[in-house]
Tab-separated table of C-alpha atoms in Angstrom:
chain	number	residue	atom	x	y	z
A	276	MET	CA	-8.040	86.731	-8.689
A	277	LYS	CA	-9.113	83.131	-8.084
A	278	SER	CA	-11.683	81.911	-5.361
A	279	GLN	CA	-9.896	79.459	-2.626
A	280	LEU	CA	-11.983	76.381	-1.576
A	281	PRO	CA	-13.253	76.256	1.611
A	282	ILE	CA	-11.697	73.575	4.126
A	283	GLU	CA	-14.493	71.853	4.143
A	284	ALA	CA	-15.070	71.158	0.370
A	285	PRO	CA	-15.636	67.713	-0.296
A	286	GLN	CA	-13.017	65.610	-1.610
A	287	ALA	CA	-12.778	63.397	-4.922
A	288	PRO	CA	-14.204	59.890	-3.874
A	289	VAL	CA	-11.804	57.390	-3.580
A	290	GLN	CA	-12.249	54.331	-6.361
A	291	PRO	CA	-12.313	51.091	-4.890
A	292	GLU	CA	-9.708	48.453	-5.974
A	293	GLN	CA	-11.756	46.707	-8.541
A	294	ASP	CA	-11.065	42.346	-8.963
A	295	ALA	CA	-10.807	40.503	-11.820
A	296	ALA	CA	-14.436	40.073	-12.550
A	297	ASN	CA	-15.208	43.571	-12.961
A	298	ILE	CA	-12.031	45.091	-15.421
A	299	PRO	CA	-13.594	47.320	-18.058
A	300	LEU	CA	-12.155	45.604	-21.085
A	301	ASP	CA	-14.347	43.119	-22.968
A	302	ASP	CA	-14.600	39.670	-23.424
A	303	ASP	CA	-12.961	39.908	-27.277
A	304	LEU	CA	-9.988	42.170	-25.786
A	305	LEU	CA	-9.370	39.650	-22.724
A	306	ALA	CA	-8.858	36.797	-25.604
A	307	GLU	CA	-6.306	38.601	-27.183
A	308	ILE	CA	-4.449	39.327	-24.273
A	309	PHE	CA	-5.085	35.409	-23.192
A	310	HIS	CA	-3.438	34.402	-27.096
A	311	ARG	CA	-0.315	35.553	-26.253
A	312	PHE	CA	0.878	33.921	-23.591
A	313	ASP	CA	3.485	31.658	-24.074
A	314	ASN	CA	3.017	29.667	-20.975
A	315	VAL	CA	0.380	27.242	-20.405
A	316	ALA	CA	1.047	26.929	-16.524
A	317	SER	CA	-0.126	30.958	-16.766
A	318	LEU	CA	-2.725	29.991	-18.605
A	319	ILE	CA	-4.070	27.849	-16.105
A	320	ARG	CA	-3.513	30.335	-13.373
A	321	CYS	CA	-5.440	32.589	-14.797
A	322	LEU	CA	-8.332	30.465	-15.261
A	323	GLN	CA	-8.866	29.908	-11.344
A	324	VAL	CA	-8.732	33.733	-10.951
A	325	CYS	CA	-12.562	34.192	-11.447
A	326	LYS	CA	-15.378	33.081	-13.497
A	327	ARG	CA	-15.014	35.081	-16.199
A	328	PHE	CA	-11.771	34.505	-17.286
A	329	TYR	CA	-12.307	30.820	-16.787
A	330	HIS	CA	-15.320	31.502	-19.583
A	331	VAL	CA	-12.953	33.441	-21.870
A	332	ILE	CA	-10.085	30.990	-21.638
A	333	SER	CA	-12.634	27.933	-21.823
A	334	LEU	CA	-14.920	29.381	-24.471
A	335	ILE	CA	-12.494	31.146	-27.107
A	336	LEU	CA	-9.094	29.719	-26.309
A	337	ARG	CA	-10.012	25.918	-26.503
A	338	THR	CA	-7.188	24.331	-27.970
A	339	GLU	CA	-6.527	20.338	-28.398
A	340	PRO	CA	-5.683	18.230	-25.660
A	341	PHE	CA	-1.977	18.289	-25.259
A	342	PHE	CA	0.691	16.208	-23.647
A	343	LEU	CA	2.134	16.293	-20.600
A	344	GLY	CA	4.060	13.206	-19.211
A	345	PHE	CA	3.202	9.467	-18.665
A	346	TYR	CA	3.007	7.119	-15.528
A	347	HIS	CA	5.236	4.357	-15.258
A	348	VAL	CA	4.669	1.094	-13.588
A	349	PRO	CA	7.581	-0.763	-13.232
A	350	ASN	CA	8.876	-4.205	-13.575
A	351	SER	CA	8.780	-5.850	-10.501
A	352	THR	CA	9.582	-9.382	-9.089
A	353	SER	CA	7.303	-9.007	-5.885
A	354	PRO	CA	4.352	-11.175	-5.547
A	355	ARG	CA	2.781	-8.041	-3.623
A	356	PRO	CA	0.280	-5.555	-5.300
A	357	ARG	CA	1.816	-2.741	-7.308
A	358	ARG	CA	2.221	0.415	-5.736
A	359	LEU	CA	1.036	3.833	-7.217
A	360	PRO	CA	2.918	4.233	-10.018
A	361	GLN	CA	5.357	7.002	-10.321
A	362	TYR	CA	4.793	10.148	-12.697
A	363	ILE	CA	6.996	11.277	-15.176
A	364	HIS	CA	7.115	14.980	-16.592
A	365	THR	CA	8.000	15.717	-19.523
A	366	GLU	CA	6.537	18.896	-20.356
A	367	PRO	CA	8.947	22.095	-19.777
A	368	HIS	CA	5.965	24.759	-20.507
A	369	PHE	CA	4.144	23.189	-17.630
A	370	THR	CA	5.972	23.207	-14.305
A	371	ASN	CA	2.921	24.373	-11.965
A	372	PRO	CA	0.924	21.391	-10.969
A	373	ASN	CA	2.248	17.692	-9.307
A	374	LEU	CA	-0.004	15.291	-11.203
A	375	ASN	CA	1.912	12.573	-8.452
A	376	LEU	CA	-0.870	9.990	-6.725
A	377	VAL	CA	0.572	9.946	-4.056
A	378	TYR	CA	-2.732	11.748	-2.330
A	379	LEU	CA	-4.744	8.610	-2.689
A	380	ASN	CA	-2.711	6.988	0.188
A	381	SER	CA	-4.654	6.354	3.212
A	382	LYS	CA	-4.292	4.302	5.869
A	383	ARG	CA	-5.782	1.237	5.319
A	384	SER	CA	-4.317	0.850	1.427
A	385	ASN	CA	-1.827	2.212	-0.749
A	386	MET	CA	-1.835	-0.338	-2.696
A	387	TYR	CA	-3.577	0.367	-6.681
A	388	SER	CA	-2.989	-1.269	-9.928
A	389	ILE	CA	-3.834	1.475	-12.964
A	390	LEU	CA	-5.464	0.681	-15.568
A	391	GLU	CA	-5.710	3.226	-18.244
A	392	THR	CA	-5.085	7.033	-18.630
A	393	ARG	CA	-7.650	9.488	-20.649
A	394	SER	CA	-9.405	13.058	-20.975
A	395	SER	CA	-6.760	13.737	-17.669
A	396	GLN	CA	-8.620	11.427	-15.481
A	397	VAL	CA	-6.544	7.533	-14.230
A	398	LEU	CA	-8.603	4.887	-13.498
A	399	LEU	CA	-7.048	2.934	-11.072
A	400	GLN	CA	-8.241	-0.292	-9.161
A	401	LYS	CA	-7.739	-0.216	-5.700
A	402	MET	CA	-6.141	-3.707	-3.712
A	403	VAL	CA	-8.324	-4.448	-1.674
A	404	HIS	CA	-9.080	-8.190	0.510
A	405	GLY	CA	-12.120	-10.013	-0.271
A	406	PRO	CA	-13.906	-10.855	-3.370
A	407	ASP	CA	-15.182	-7.441	-3.676
A	408	LEU	CA	-13.718	-4.582	-6.502
A	409	HIS	CA	-13.005	-1.336	-6.163
A	410	PHE	CA	-12.146	1.442	-8.725
A	411	VAL	CA	-10.484	4.783	-8.379
A	412	LEU	CA	-11.429	7.321	-10.983
A	413	ALA	CA	-8.360	10.393	-10.134
A	414	SER	CA	-8.383	13.891	-11.120
A	415	PRO	CA	-4.634	14.139	-10.746
A	416	PHE	CA	-4.543	18.271	-12.053
A	417	ARG	CA	-7.235	19.071	-9.108
A	418	ARG	CA	-6.071	16.302	-6.841
A	419	SER	CA	-9.357	14.455	-6.174
A	420	SER	CA	-10.720	11.290	-6.292
A	421	GLU	CA	-14.146	9.163	-6.675
A	422	THR	CA	-14.035	5.600	-5.414
A	423	ILE	CA	-16.917	3.425	-7.607
A	424	GLU	CA	-17.867	-0.156	-5.504
A	425	LEU	CA	-19.545	-2.910	-8.114
A	426	PRO	CA	-22.328	-4.218	-5.636
A	427	PRO	CA	-21.479	-6.587	-2.770
A	428	ARG	CA	-21.244	-9.772	-3.575
A	429	LEU	CA	-22.209	-9.561	-7.367
A	430	PHE	CA	-20.624	-12.182	-8.683
A	431	ASP	CA	-18.071	-15.404	-7.183
A	432	ALA	CA	-15.198	-13.693	-7.814
A	433	ARG	CA	-13.211	-17.170	-8.124
A	434	ILE	CA	-14.875	-17.594	-11.442
A	435	HIS	CA	-14.501	-14.294	-13.349
A	436	ARG	CA	-11.542	-12.328	-14.207
A	437	LEU	CA	-11.177	-9.109	-15.552
A	438	ILE	CA	-11.221	-8.452	-18.878
A	439	VAL	CA	-11.012	-4.383	-19.352
A	440	CYS	CA	-11.920	-1.832	-17.136
A	441	SER	CA	-12.575	1.341	-18.960
A	442	TYR	CA	-13.238	5.679	-18.496
A	443	VAL	CA	-15.359	7.092	-21.442
A	444	PRO	CA	-16.156	11.056	-20.978
A	445	TRP	CA	-20.072	10.934	-22.374
A	446	THR	CA	-21.114	14.370	-22.106
A	447	GLN	CA	-20.078	18.111	-21.546
A	448	GLN	CA	-21.057	20.697	-19.279
A	449	PRO	CA	-22.649	21.418	-17.462
A	450	ASN	CA	-23.346	17.734	-16.831
A	451	GLU	CA	-20.402	16.480	-17.505
A	452	GLU	CA	-21.518	12.780	-17.337
A	453	TYR	CA	-19.005	9.882	-17.602
A	454	LYS	CA	-18.959	6.262	-17.801
A	455	VAL	CA	-16.823	2.897	-16.398
A	456	VAL	CA	-17.681	-0.136	-18.096
A	457	VAL	CA	-16.261	-3.221	-17.643
A	458	VAL	CA	-15.922	-6.569	-18.783
A	459	PHE	CA	-15.832	-10.307	-17.150
A	460	SER	CA	-15.611	-13.563	-18.907
A	461	ASP	CA	-15.772	-16.637	-16.978
A	462	ARG	CA	-12.294	-17.826	-16.050
A	463	PRO	CA	-12.877	-22.045	-16.774
A	464	SER	CA	-14.307	-21.776	-20.946
A	465	GLY	CA	-14.441	-17.769	-21.136
A	466	ALA	CA	-18.050	-18.972	-22.309
A	467	LEU	CA	-19.657	-16.452	-20.902
A	468	PHE	CA	-19.048	-12.484	-20.673
A	469	THR	CA	-20.938	-9.984	-18.202
A	470	VAL	CA	-20.282	-6.259	-19.202
A	471	MET	CA	-21.260	-3.804	-16.918
A	472	GLY	CA	-21.891	-0.210	-17.062
A	473	PHE	CA	-21.402	3.089	-14.297
A	474	SER	CA	-23.339	6.370	-15.154
A	475	SER	CA	-22.180	8.941	-13.005
A	476	LEU	CA	-25.409	10.674	-13.614
A	477	ALA	CA	-28.103	7.926	-12.385
A	478	HIS	CA	-25.060	6.640	-10.300
A	479	LYS	CA	-26.436	2.887	-10.829
A	480	TRP	CA	-24.774	0.153	-12.639
A	481	THR	CA	-26.780	-1.741	-15.470
A	482	SER	CA	-25.740	-5.266	-17.151
A	483	VAL	CA	-25.761	-7.726	-20.210
A	484	SER	CA	-25.019	-11.051	-20.368
A	485	HIS	CA	-23.257	-12.189	-23.871
A	486	ASN	CA	-23.108	-16.079	-24.586
A	487	GLN	CA	-20.167	-17.887	-26.550
A	488	ASN	CA	-20.187	-21.179	-28.451
A	489	GLY	CA	-17.126	-21.233	-29.693
A	490	ARG	CA	-17.751	-17.565	-30.995
A	491	ILE	CA	-19.061	-14.125	-29.277
A	492	THR	CA	-22.880	-14.030	-30.243
A	493	PHE	CA	-24.985	-11.435	-29.920
A	494	PRO	CA	-28.637	-10.580	-28.939
A	495	LYS	CA	-31.163	-10.717	-31.411
A	496	ARG	CA	-32.112	-7.367	-33.016
A	497	ALA	CA	-34.823	-5.962	-34.961
A	498	GLY	CA	-33.879	-5.636	-38.662
A	499	TYR	CA	-30.953	-8.234	-38.863
A	500	GLN	CA	-31.381	-11.944	-40.757
A	501	GLU	CA	-30.841	-14.773	-38.573
A	502	GLY	CA	-27.723	-16.020	-37.611
A	503	LEU	CA	-26.452	-12.776	-38.987
A	504	GLU	CA	-24.459	-10.571	-36.347
A	505	PRO	CA	-25.175	-6.664	-36.069
A	506	THR	CA	-22.053	-4.511	-36.202
A	507	VAL	CA	-22.244	-2.616	-32.959
A	508	PHE	CA	-19.037	-0.473	-34.078
A	509	ALA	CA	-19.642	3.060	-32.628
A	510	SER	CA	-17.600	5.759	-31.292
A	511	ARG	CA	-16.929	6.064	-27.784
A	512	MET	CA	-16.829	2.624	-27.628
A	513	VAL	CA	-14.253	0.360	-25.292
A	514	TYR	CA	-11.544	-1.703	-26.925
A	515	LYS	CA	-9.640	-4.555	-26.243
A	516	LEU	CA	-7.053	-6.903	-27.748
A	517	GLN	CA	-8.216	-10.700	-26.449
A	518	ASN	CA	-5.706	-12.885	-26.834
A	519	GLY	CA	-4.526	-11.779	-29.932
A	520	ASP	CA	-7.740	-13.321	-31.913
A	521	TYR	CA	-9.659	-10.760	-32.060
A	522	ILE	CA	-10.251	-7.466	-31.048
A	523	LEU	CA	-13.246	-7.188	-28.402
A	524	ALA	CA	-15.561	-3.881	-28.668
A	525	VAL	CA	-18.192	-2.538	-26.177
A	526	ASP	CA	-20.621	0.028	-26.800
A	527	PRO	CA	-20.734	1.712	-23.728
A	528	SER	CA	-23.994	3.072	-24.930
A	529	THR	CA	-26.163	-0.484	-25.236
A	530	LEU	CA	-23.436	-2.750	-23.617
A	531	LEU	CA	-23.317	-5.038	-26.668
A	532	LEU	CA	-20.337	-6.891	-27.361
A	533	SER	CA	-18.523	-7.159	-31.007
A	534	LYS	CA	-15.733	-8.969	-32.534
A	535	ILE	CA	-13.398	-7.108	-34.952
A	536	ASP	CA	-11.014	-9.733	-36.851
A	537	LEU	CA	-7.623	-8.056	-36.386
A	538	PRO	CA	-5.810	-6.399	-39.679
A	539	VAL	CA	-3.332	-8.876	-40.183
A	540	THR	CA	-4.032	-12.254	-41.149
A	541	ASP	CA	-0.527	-13.952	-39.469
A	542	ARG	CA	-0.682	-14.590	-36.068
A	543	SER	CA	2.672	-15.151	-36.010
A	544	LEU	CA	3.595	-11.398	-36.582
A	545	LEU	CA	2.490	-10.594	-33.434
A	546	CYS	CA	4.336	-11.227	-30.106
A	547	TYR	CA	4.915	-9.262	-26.597
A	548	GLY	CA	5.390	-4.988	-27.169
A	549	ASN	CA	5.059	-4.973	-31.151
A	550	HIS	CA	1.637	-3.973	-31.272
A	551	PHE	CA	-0.699	-1.736	-29.581
A	552	LEU	CA	-4.664	-0.298	-30.165
A	553	GLY	CA	-5.400	3.635	-30.336
A	554	ARG	CA	-8.623	5.607	-31.246
A	555	THR	CA	-8.214	8.697	-33.761
A	556	GLU	CA	-9.642	12.134	-33.677
A	557	GLU	CA	-12.193	10.936	-35.658
A	558	ASP	CA	-13.158	8.278	-32.984
A	559	ASN	CA	-11.826	5.732	-35.212
A	560	LEU	CA	-9.980	2.288	-34.321
A	561	CYS	CA	-6.424	2.224	-34.819
A	562	PHE	CA	-4.149	-0.612	-34.691
A	563	PHE	CA	-0.386	0.237	-34.380
A	564	LEU	CA	1.972	-2.557	-35.548
A	565	MET	CA	5.689	-2.483	-35.472
A	566	ARG	CA	8.050	-5.208	-37.625
A	567	LYS	CA	11.946	-3.926	-36.798
A	568	MET	CA	11.544	-0.490	-37.061
A	569	ASP	CA	9.055	0.097	-39.611
A	570	LEU	CA	5.504	1.243	-37.934
A	571	PHE	CA	2.185	0.301	-39.232
A	572	MET	CA	-1.246	2.126	-39.028
A	573	TRP	CA	-4.497	0.341	-39.776
A	574	VAL	CA	-7.873	2.402	-39.321
A	575	TYR	CA	-11.087	0.410	-38.928
A	576	ARG	CA	-13.957	2.672	-40.468
A	577	VAL	CA	-17.602	1.614	-41.398
A	578	ASN	CA	-20.024	2.548	-44.433
A	579	ASN	CA	-23.308	1.285	-44.296
A	580	ASN	CA	-22.784	-0.964	-40.958
A	581	VAL	CA	-19.833	-2.974	-42.397
A	582	GLY	CA	-16.561	-2.106	-40.980
A	583	GLY	CA	-13.057	-2.533	-43.057
A	584	TRP	CA	-9.154	-2.104	-41.928
A	585	PHE	CA	-7.580	0.682	-43.998
A	586	LEU	CA	-3.665	0.553	-43.935
A	587	HIS	CA	-3.322	4.144	-43.058
A	588	GLU	CA	0.339	4.517	-43.338
A	589	ILE	CA	3.694	2.954	-42.958
A	590	VAL	CA	6.732	4.813	-41.607
A	591	ASP	CA	10.046	4.226	-41.056
A	592	LEU	CA	11.830	5.347	-37.561
A	593	ASN	CA	15.436	4.421	-38.164
A	594	GLY	CA	14.913	7.251	-40.997
A	595	LEU	CA	13.677	10.037	-38.298
A	596	MET	CA	16.504	8.932	-35.475
A	597	ASP	CA	17.481	12.771	-35.477
A	598	PRO	CA	20.974	12.634	-33.563
A	599	HIS	CA	20.112	16.083	-32.347
A	600	ALA	CA	16.917	15.099	-31.032
A	601	MET	CA	17.773	11.977	-30.191
A	602	GLY	CA	21.237	12.267	-28.912
A	603	GLU	CA	22.798	8.855	-28.443
A	604	VAL	CA	19.662	6.579	-28.795
A	605	ALA	CA	20.173	7.651	-32.824
A	606	THR	CA	23.325	5.561	-32.916
A	607	MET	CA	21.737	2.535	-31.055
A	608	ARG	CA	20.120	-0.865	-33.715
A	609	PHE	CA	16.853	-1.184	-32.320
A	610	SER	CA	14.473	-3.849	-33.709
A	611	ALA	CA	11.222	-5.126	-32.456
A	612	ASN	CA	11.752	-9.047	-33.322
A	613	MET	CA	12.631	-10.420	-30.699
A	614	LEU	CA	15.111	-12.362	-32.070
A	615	ASP	CA	16.978	-9.516	-33.236
A	616	GLN	CA	18.030	-9.424	-29.753
A	617	LEU	CA	20.630	-12.310	-30.901
A	618	LYS	CA	22.214	-10.287	-33.772
A	619	GLY	CA	23.210	-6.940	-30.781
A	620	PHE	CA	19.880	-5.246	-31.657
A	621	ARG	CA	18.125	-3.795	-28.572
A	622	LEU	CA	14.395	-3.838	-28.145
A	623	VAL	CA	11.877	-1.524	-28.698
A	624	THR	CA	8.372	-1.679	-27.854
A	625	LEU	CA	4.575	-0.296	-28.144
A	626	ASN	CA	3.894	1.122	-25.164
A	627	GLY	CA	1.180	3.966	-24.914
A	628	PHE	CA	-1.146	6.223	-26.804
A	629	GLY	CA	-2.359	9.721	-26.328
A	630	GLU	CA	-5.684	9.832	-28.328
A	631	GLY	CA	-6.274	13.506	-27.863
A	632	SER	CA	-2.390	14.720	-28.772
A	633	GLY	CA	-1.798	11.583	-31.355
A	634	VAL	CA	1.112	10.706	-29.213
A	635	LEU	CA	2.692	7.191	-29.422
A	636	ILE	CA	5.279	6.323	-27.012
A	637	LEU	CA	7.973	3.420	-27.035
A	638	VAL	CA	10.263	2.077	-25.029
A	639	MET	CA	13.732	1.720	-26.980
A	640	ALA	CA	15.797	-0.617	-24.339
A	641	ASP	CA	15.856	1.881	-21.335
A	642	TRP	CA	14.845	4.875	-22.782
A	643	VAL	CA	11.023	6.010	-23.111
A	644	ILE	CA	10.266	7.710	-26.967
A	645	SER	CA	6.972	9.741	-27.791
A	646	TYR	CA	6.567	9.259	-31.690
A	647	ASN	CA	3.824	12.031	-32.864
A	648	ILE	CA	1.750	10.865	-35.768
A	649	LYS	CA	0.687	14.035	-36.738
A	650	SER	CA	4.397	15.832	-37.211
A	651	LYS	CA	6.149	12.697	-37.706
A	652	ARG	CA	8.604	13.453	-34.674
A	653	LEU	CA	10.430	11.237	-32.231
A	654	GLU	CA	11.647	12.855	-29.094
A	655	ARG	CA	13.515	11.504	-26.021
A	656	LEU	CA	11.600	11.731	-22.907
A	657	TRP	CA	12.860	10.173	-20.168
A	658	TYR	CA	15.701	7.462	-19.233
A	659	SER	CA	15.385	4.890	-16.172
A	660	HIS	CA	18.496	4.546	-14.059
A	661	ASP	CA	17.405	1.577	-11.930
A	662	TRP	CA	18.816	-1.507	-13.316
A	663	ALA	CA	16.602	-3.335	-10.210
A	664	THR	CA	12.948	-2.438	-11.801
A	665	ARG	CA	12.992	-2.459	-15.837
A	666	VAL	CA	10.607	-0.092	-17.732
A	667	GLN	CA	7.376	-2.328	-17.881
A	668	ALA	CA	4.198	-0.300	-18.700
A	669	VAL	CA	3.521	3.191	-19.191
A	670	TYR	CA	0.370	5.140	-19.507
A	671	ALA	CA	0.488	8.731	-21.120
A	672	TYR	CA	-1.101	11.421	-19.730
A	673	GLU	CA	-2.503	14.251	-21.653
A	674	MET	CA	-4.341	17.328	-20.257
A	675	VAL	CA	-8.176	18.142	-21.351
A	676	TRP	CA	-8.176	21.723	-22.207
A	677	PRO	CA	-9.352	23.933	-20.444
A	678	PRO	CA	-9.609	21.421	-17.601
A	679	ALA	CA	-12.704	20.973	-16.401
A	680	PRO	CA	-13.681	19.974	-12.796
A	681	MET	CA	-14.981	16.764	-12.401
A	682	LEU	CA	-18.735	15.979	-10.554
A	683	PRO	CA	-18.779	14.402	-7.566
A	684	LEU	CA	-21.039	10.717	-8.110
A	685	GLY	CA	-24.410	11.567	-8.741
A	686	GLY	CA	-23.882	15.556	-7.866
A	687	GLN	CA	-24.391	18.687	-9.427
A	688	GLN	CA	-21.750	21.025	-10.548
A	689	SER	CA	-21.236	23.521	-8.391
A	690	ALA	CA	-21.061	27.384	-9.741
């Protein structure tokens, strides 16, 4: 006969619910689970569950940056400064975040001019009254921003013009330093360039001046012959096409300027919208040129401190016009040659480039088209229905994977 348990016998303890950080699975098994996710938005939501999930996804499931959409600055004849650019969403699997920049609006100003997008950050110039310049580095995914101001009254803004302002990711976690590089030239003659660099960790500006007497000259460095201009081409440089004559390159580490000649010797081949600058995965400068519907791509490589252009490929975009992917766009006639407009062709221009994903953005009439230089595919992204404001400037937006939080100016990353 079985003995009966007394009523006062203690019951089995109730196991407390486990949070995500204490799940009894090793990291390899968690990685296998995350590998089976086919929705990017779900993975990004998992990043925010706990530190362990963030660690597993960021270190084990790291992939290449992917193209999400673009910011569109419409063509406007109004003399007022441009408002915040419109974000156009093109990735159907990424539906969670709102990447519009309206959260930057304030009571004082909602006037911004977008300068560039890189590594999931958007660099803008804030329109304010007076000679001072204010730049805003925005992280739309995290809905955060940092204002970067030049030292007050640093120069007379009436005789200086802004050539380029660029955001440069510099170091990885845990410090995650970034730099902002600004290049000015004096307005009357262009005989003086001032290069300024801002470090997020040092939280200060440094500057270097370059004199130009008919051509760019550089500070003399040991090891170079007299009159020989050193090559300061390096990775993660800032590039700007200067008046269609040469490419102005800035080394963010030294703030030195260099002049890179264009790969085409006939300047008549260059016209509005038929050329664009980019950067390859190996941090090499690349130059795109459209002639009619042929896309030329040159890559600038440096060997033994001597740089040169190499023709990488020529692509006939007409041959990639798949009616199933392009729809009615495949039946239209396009050309990058403006004179062909008189013959019934519609204009195609180069407007943006995603360095991480390798996506080149073209505007064909009122259509925004992407060309993936890796897969050699054309894809329709968006059609502008607004006849009053035509497509003017397009800035590709990519998500750095995993999306790392941006450090505050001069601050430390929280755990």
